[in-house]
XYZ file of C-alpha atoms in Angstrom:
433
model
C -9.302 2.701 13.851
C -6.514 0.254 13.042
C -4.681 1.558 9.983
C -4.419 -1.890 8.373
C -8.194 -2.140 8.149
C -8.574 0.938 5.957
C -10.058 0.228 2.515
C -7.028 1.169 0.443
C -4.463 -1.632 0.701
C -1.490 -2.183 -1.624
C -1.525 -5.992 -1.547
C -3.124 -7.549 -4.611
C -5.774 -10.135 -3.741
C -7.806 -12.753 -5.585
C -11.223 -11.668 -6.864
C -13.203 -14.196 -4.823
C -11.472 -14.026 -1.460
C -14.199 -15.938 0.362
C -14.301 -18.679 -2.263
C -10.507 -19.048 -2.265
C -10.360 -19.615 1.499
C -13.232 -22.110 1.485
C -11.739 -23.980 -1.460
C -8.399 -24.267 0.361
C -10.142 -25.734 3.393
C -12.133 -28.216 1.301
C -8.968 -29.301 -0.501
C -6.564 -29.488 2.420
C -8.415 -30.368 5.634
C -8.351 -34.102 4.876
C -5.032 -34.165 3.006
C -2.836 -37.172 3.786
C 0.303 -35.090 4.341
C -0.852 -31.706 5.617
C -2.367 -31.074 9.038
C -4.800 -28.231 8.497
C -4.861 -25.227 10.854
C -3.881 -27.221 13.953
C -0.394 -26.369 15.215
C -0.745 -28.291 18.480
C -1.582 -31.478 16.602
C 1.575 -30.887 14.566
C 3.740 -30.644 17.671
C 2.126 -33.768 19.100
C 2.817 -35.665 15.879
C 6.417 -34.418 15.760
C 6.993 -35.721 19.280
C 5.402 -39.051 18.407
C 7.327 -39.616 15.167
C 10.624 -37.920 15.982
C 10.354 -35.898 12.774
C 10.962 -32.141 12.603
C 7.874 -29.948 12.334
C 7.297 -27.681 9.334
C 4.583 -25.008 9.661
C 3.567 -23.131 6.512
C 1.801 -19.833 7.166
C -0.153 -18.820 4.070
C -2.469 -15.865 3.449
C -4.877 -17.413 0.934
C -6.585 -14.243 -0.391
C -3.234 -12.602 -1.178
C -1.992 -13.334 -4.695
C 1.683 -12.970 -3.774
C 3.555 -16.273 -3.497
C 0.741 -18.222 -5.193
C 3.239 -19.978 -7.460
C 5.493 -21.062 -4.608
C 2.538 -22.209 -2.519
C 1.180 -24.357 -5.349
C 4.609 -25.895 -5.988
C 5.146 -26.777 -2.328
C 1.800 -28.568 -2.308
C 2.158 -30.431 -5.611
C 5.710 -30.542 -7.007
C 6.706 -34.202 -7.281
C 10.430 -33.647 -6.628
C 9.717 -31.867 -3.356
C 7.417 -34.488 -1.863
C 10.098 -37.019 -0.778
C 11.778 -34.268 1.246
C 8.466 -33.175 2.770
C 7.881 -36.809 3.778
C 10.671 -36.369 6.326
C 8.688 -33.628 8.112
C 5.426 -33.342 9.957
C 3.692 -30.722 7.790
C 1.145 -28.182 9.059
C -0.679 -25.572 6.983
C -1.991 -22.490 8.810
C -4.143 -19.967 6.922
C -4.856 -17.378 9.631
C -2.995 -15.757 12.505
C -5.873 -15.447 14.999
C -4.583 -17.994 17.498
C -0.867 -18.022 16.693
C 1.306 -18.376 19.764
C 3.402 -15.202 19.535
C 5.927 -16.632 21.986
C 6.816 -19.123 19.235
C 5.776 -17.615 15.915
C 7.982 -14.591 15.322
C 8.805 -14.203 11.640
C 8.387 -11.731 8.760
C 4.698 -10.917 9.130
C 4.606 -9.006 5.827
C 5.049 -12.128 3.713
C 2.019 -14.017 2.401
C 3.940 -17.332 2.543
C 6.338 -18.168 5.353
C 7.573 -21.356 6.979
C 8.869 -22.042 10.461
C 10.736 -25.203 11.433
C 10.658 -26.744 14.908
C 11.768 -29.726 16.912
C 8.853 -31.460 18.597
C 9.964 -29.955 21.917
C 9.362 -26.449 20.528
C 12.962 -25.536 19.680
C 13.111 -23.428 16.515
C 15.444 -24.667 13.778
C 14.875 -21.759 11.416
C 12.613 -19.680 9.222
C 11.911 -19.403 5.507
C 10.442 -16.468 3.604
C 11.042 -15.223 0.072
C 10.660 -11.652 -1.120
C 11.542 -12.860 -4.621
C 8.352 -14.917 -4.685
C 6.397 -12.218 -2.840
C 7.097 -9.769 -5.665
C 6.220 -12.277 -8.398
C 3.100 -14.348 -7.758
C 3.903 -16.564 -10.761
C 7.376 -17.561 -9.536
C 6.971 -21.262 -8.752
C 10.643 -22.115 -8.217
C 11.362 -24.280 -5.183
C 15.141 -24.756 -5.408
C 15.812 -22.435 -2.472
C 12.968 -23.915 -0.442
C 14.213 -27.467 -1.005
C 17.732 -26.519 0.055
C 16.316 -24.944 3.208
C 14.434 -28.160 3.997
C 17.654 -30.136 3.576
C 19.560 -27.731 5.831
C 16.868 -28.078 8.507
C 17.053 -31.871 8.287
C 20.808 -31.621 8.866
C 20.214 -29.557 12.018
C 17.566 -32.006 13.166
C 20.022 -34.868 12.666
C 22.469 -33.147 15.020
C 19.885 -32.357 17.701
C 20.063 -32.060 20.708
C 23.864 -31.819 20.654
C 23.534 -28.543 18.708
C 20.802 -27.021 20.887
C 23.078 -24.359 22.374
C 23.939 -22.818 18.983
C 20.223 -22.562 18.188
C 19.485 -20.254 21.110
C 19.724 -17.082 19.021
C 17.001 -18.409 16.712
C 14.434 -18.739 19.472
C 11.586 -16.261 19.771
C 12.018 -13.352 22.139
C 9.588 -12.152 24.822
C 6.069 -11.394 23.617
C 3.838 -8.834 25.316
C 0.716 -10.609 24.088
C 0.119 -14.348 23.844
C -1.882 -14.263 20.597
C -2.851 -11.578 18.050
C -6.421 -11.439 19.376
C -4.998 -10.426 22.759
C -3.529 -7.226 21.282
C -5.841 -4.347 22.291
C -6.524 -3.012 18.782
C -7.568 -6.521 17.649
C -9.211 -7.784 20.839
C -12.985 -7.947 20.553
C -12.926 -7.554 16.784
C -11.666 -11.087 16.131
C -12.105 -14.456 17.801
C -9.588 -17.276 18.139
C -11.502 -19.403 15.633
C -12.532 -18.501 12.094
C -16.221 -17.982 11.380
C -16.833 -20.748 8.848
C -20.598 -20.282 9.236
C -20.426 -16.634 8.178
C -17.938 -14.402 6.376
C -14.749 -16.303 6.999
C -12.378 -13.780 5.400
C -13.725 -11.005 7.614
C -13.055 -13.131 10.684
C -9.418 -13.785 9.736
C -6.431 -12.022 11.280
C -3.873 -11.775 8.489
C -0.226 -12.090 9.449
C 0.585 -8.494 8.499
C -2.046 -7.319 10.990
C 0.130 -8.619 13.832
C 2.823 -6.057 13.078
C 0.216 -3.426 12.257
C -1.433 -3.996 15.632
C 1.802 -3.683 17.577
C 2.670 -0.422 15.823
C -0.849 0.953 16.286
C -0.698 0.119 20.006
C 2.534 2.072 20.458
C 1.110 4.942 18.425
C -2.191 5.123 20.299
C -0.251 5.263 23.568
C 1.972 8.019 22.114
C 5.064 5.887 22.570
C 8.034 5.588 20.222
C 7.658 2.630 17.889
C 10.852 0.540 18.257
C 13.092 0.575 15.194
C 12.633 -3.198 14.864
C 8.941 -2.623 14.142
C 9.518 0.216 11.667
C 12.229 -1.713 9.785
C 11.345 -5.377 10.492
C 13.431 -8.323 9.303
C 15.974 -6.253 7.304
C 17.096 -7.796 4.037
C 20.832 -8.633 3.884
C 21.272 -6.015 1.156
C 20.718 -3.408 3.900
C 24.365 -4.177 4.758
C 25.376 -4.687 1.134
C 24.792 -8.416 0.522
C 22.486 -9.231 -2.395
C 21.526 -12.889 -1.980
C 20.888 -15.582 -4.591
C 17.190 -16.498 -4.181
C 17.603 -20.169 -5.142
C 20.291 -20.915 -2.546
C 20.286 -21.219 1.240
C 22.379 -18.100 1.848
C 24.743 -17.489 -1.058
C 25.941 -13.954 -1.778
C 25.173 -13.069 -5.385
C 26.604 -9.553 -5.292
C 28.319 -7.224 -2.827
C 27.378 -3.565 -3.105
C 30.416 -1.248 -3.114
C 31.061 0.964 -0.112
C 28.803 -1.060 2.181
C 29.483 -2.824 5.483
C 29.723 -6.153 3.649
C 32.304 -4.833 1.187
C 34.368 -3.312 3.987
C 34.248 -6.575 5.947
C 35.626 -8.574 3.013
C 32.480 -10.400 1.882
C 32.700 -11.435 -1.786
C 30.257 -12.623 -4.422
C 30.042 -16.407 -4.220
C 30.533 -16.539 -0.458
C 28.049 -18.645 1.487
C 26.909 -17.423 4.905
C 27.183 -20.369 7.279
C 26.216 -18.592 10.504
C 25.421 -15.176 11.946
C 26.450 -14.510 15.546
C 26.944 -18.255 15.870
C 23.451 -19.110 14.637
C 23.551 -21.712 11.827
C 21.808 -20.349 8.741
C 19.243 -22.396 6.805
C 17.791 -19.590 4.667
C 17.963 -15.924 3.746
C 15.164 -15.384 6.276
C 17.527 -16.690 8.962
C 19.964 -13.916 8.053
C 17.114 -11.396 8.218
C 16.113 -12.733 11.654
C 19.663 -12.243 12.924
C 19.661 -8.689 11.536
C 16.252 -8.067 13.101
C 17.782 -8.823 16.504
C 21.136 -7.132 15.872
C 22.216 -4.123 17.955
C 21.542 -0.561 16.816
C 25.282 -0.055 16.379
C 28.488 -2.019 16.835
C 29.316 -5.131 14.826
C 27.875 -8.434 13.678
C 29.937 -11.617 13.325
C 29.257 -13.759 10.274
C 30.956 -16.999 9.279
C 31.268 -17.331 5.499
C 32.569 -20.097 3.291
C 34.699 -18.193 0.820
C 33.624 -19.064 -2.685
C 31.109 -21.470 -1.187
C 33.682 -24.065 -0.136
C 36.245 -24.856 2.534
C 36.409 -23.747 6.138
C 34.242 -20.882 7.264
C 36.035 -17.586 7.851
C 34.668 -15.206 10.483
C 34.105 -11.628 9.330
C 32.836 -8.594 11.236
C 30.106 -6.429 9.714
C 30.243 -2.884 11.094
C 26.810 -1.580 12.104
C 26.776 2.177 11.717
C 24.338 4.147 13.887
C 20.870 4.126 12.294
C 21.874 1.328 9.935
C 18.302 -0.044 10.004
C 16.968 3.088 8.327
C 18.733 2.023 5.119
C 16.364 -0.951 4.901
C 14.046 -0.672 1.891
C 10.525 -0.898 3.317
C 8.722 0.594 0.316
C 7.205 -2.741 -0.804
C 6.083 -3.885 2.619
C 2.402 -4.054 3.515
C 3.440 -2.685 6.915
C 4.549 0.564 5.333
C 1.053 1.478 4.175
C -0.373 2.144 7.682
C 2.894 3.857 8.677
C 2.427 6.217 5.729
C -0.888 7.166 7.263
C 0.689 7.763 10.660
C 3.707 9.715 9.404
C 2.505 11.676 6.397
C -1.210 11.410 6.052
C -1.378 8.737 3.366
C 1.130 10.047 0.832
C 3.408 7.640 -1.031
C 6.779 9.339 -1.447
C 9.759 8.664 -3.702
C 13.206 10.202 -3.683
C 13.745 12.458 -6.696
C 16.470 11.042 -9.016
C 19.661 13.070 -9.431
C 18.923 14.074 -13.014
C 15.542 15.525 -12.036
C 17.135 17.316 -9.118
C 19.605 18.977 -11.480
C 16.840 19.999 -13.870
C 14.911 21.619 -10.994
C 17.929 23.327 -9.457
C 18.062 21.034 -6.427
C 21.234 19.573 -4.950
C 22.008 15.904 -4.377
C 22.266 16.521 -0.646
C 18.884 18.135 0.031
C 15.489 16.573 0.610
C 13.381 16.116 -2.505
C 10.558 13.625 -1.981
C 7.898 13.523 -4.676
C 4.312 12.647 -3.771
C 3.835 9.644 -6.021
C 0.360 9.148 -4.600
C -1.998 10.837 -2.134
C -4.514 8.745 -0.180
C -8.217 9.410 -0.503
C -9.901 7.674 2.435
C -10.027 7.921 6.217
C -6.768 8.721 7.946
C -4.974 8.206 4.662
C -6.736 11.303 3.332
C -5.134 13.596 5.923
C -2.505 14.881 3.489
C -5.104 15.545 0.788
C -7.292 17.367 3.303
C -4.293 19.460 4.362
C -3.782 20.616 0.765
C -1.110 18.264 -0.582
C -1.342 17.105 -4.183
C 0.179 14.375 -6.288
C 3.526 15.431 -7.818
C 4.277 17.901 -5.004
C 7.980 17.707 -4.083
C 8.695 17.958 -0.351
C 11.905 19.869 0.404
C 11.425 20.386 4.151
C 9.627 17.955 6.428
C 9.216 18.988 10.056
C 12.430 20.998 9.878
C 14.449 18.261 8.150
C 16.067 19.392 4.898
C 18.746 16.759 4.293
C 18.228 14.030 1.714
C 16.242 11.075 3.012
C 14.423 8.127 1.511
C 10.744 7.559 2.229
C 11.693 4.867 4.754
C 14.141 7.138 6.545
C 11.652 9.989 6.927
C 8.973 7.565 8.162
C 11.332 6.448 10.924
C 12.289 10.010 11.806
C 8.691 11.194 12.054
C 7.412 8.185 14.010
C 10.290 8.533 16.467
C 10.029 12.282 17.016
C 6.384 13.249 16.487
C 3.159 11.869 17.908
C -0.603 11.901 17.250
C -2.132 15.302 17.939
C 0.909 17.214 16.694
C 1.110 19.081 13.414
C 4.392 19.592 11.580
C 5.382 22.197 8.976
C 6.080 20.937 5.458
C 7.486 22.876 2.506
C 6.757 21.664 -1.015
C 7.547 22.681 -4.546
C 4.476 22.690 -6.757
C 5.966 23.249 -10.170
C 8.281 26.193 -9.552
C 6.169 27.599 -6.721
C 7.064 27.009 -3.079
C 4.149 26.302 -0.713
C 3.875 25.810 3.058
C 1.505 23.348 4.737
C 0.714 21.955 8.167
C 0.420 18.174 8.314
C -1.241 16.383 11.260
C 0.569 13.421 12.762
C -1.682 10.419 13.393
């Protein structure tokens, strides 16, 4: 069974999922600006008009990003900028061309920007809005649109510098071609039946790829365990209402060591012009596992861009915070039987006689259904503190241990786990899935 289809999902959804999707269709399918669920028509129109193509990908049942979505559709100040684009609204991933649409699948609202010939100008996605469904601010989105228009104005002379933004090879043409989804979903939504049940949500694309690797007992690539890393993985906390402005630099990080400062604006990464924070994440997604990454920054947001080198330490991706991602839920089932783990704070470690260097992962939650009940069935309980996981005793975050387990252990194996239950130490065997 595909992990993402299990009944316990962390994403908050509207009460009437079916009604919300049907209402969106009734409202938008004859809209004067938005082409509804027809990407090819959008490309045809972009070629005909010479305008850039904007494709919004929106998961209607998910409550996250509702405020941003509503503002993009209705905010008066944004409409003159949208007039300069051919605008397409896509509400399901069933027939997405995966050779073109590679973005952060865990977001419920994303945008991709194209030339009519298929060249990708950039991507937009906001975790700030994802975490706050009521955040309706569009300042960052508008600035991204303006940056895309600037790239479009320089096209095709700038085509070479856009090469790094283009989608990479795709093993499957569409999501419904992926084995764990094939046969369960069709290319078209079932508007005559239960439409929500016929919809492939964007997050299921990543879920399906990971499940395919897992079912074949292959190592899931690090890019799929830690997808689209946020810039703060390397120490750059970004201002959400800007294109790519550094709000804060975390001390001791790769960004601090490279000389990045608060107020700097990232102009390009590895030569790729940046139109959004998601563009930075895309460049990090495709960065090497170690070595360095070249970024051009405008110091203080003005003047000529200075080129800095961000050092990529081995396993740098594992520092990416994946705790809030929908993708992490099925990986929790694969790696530790449905538990939700959190690193024990230093003060609690001291109170319990644990060091700052050793593993201490508290079971914040224990799943109850299907494969996510494996930990419960093995004897684990909420509030257990794991101090040894499959022989690993050093301090790790939940995300780090997920990566370690998915890389080194496969379905059919069981691993030893030591926990503290109160002051008592207990030993368990946990099946990998």
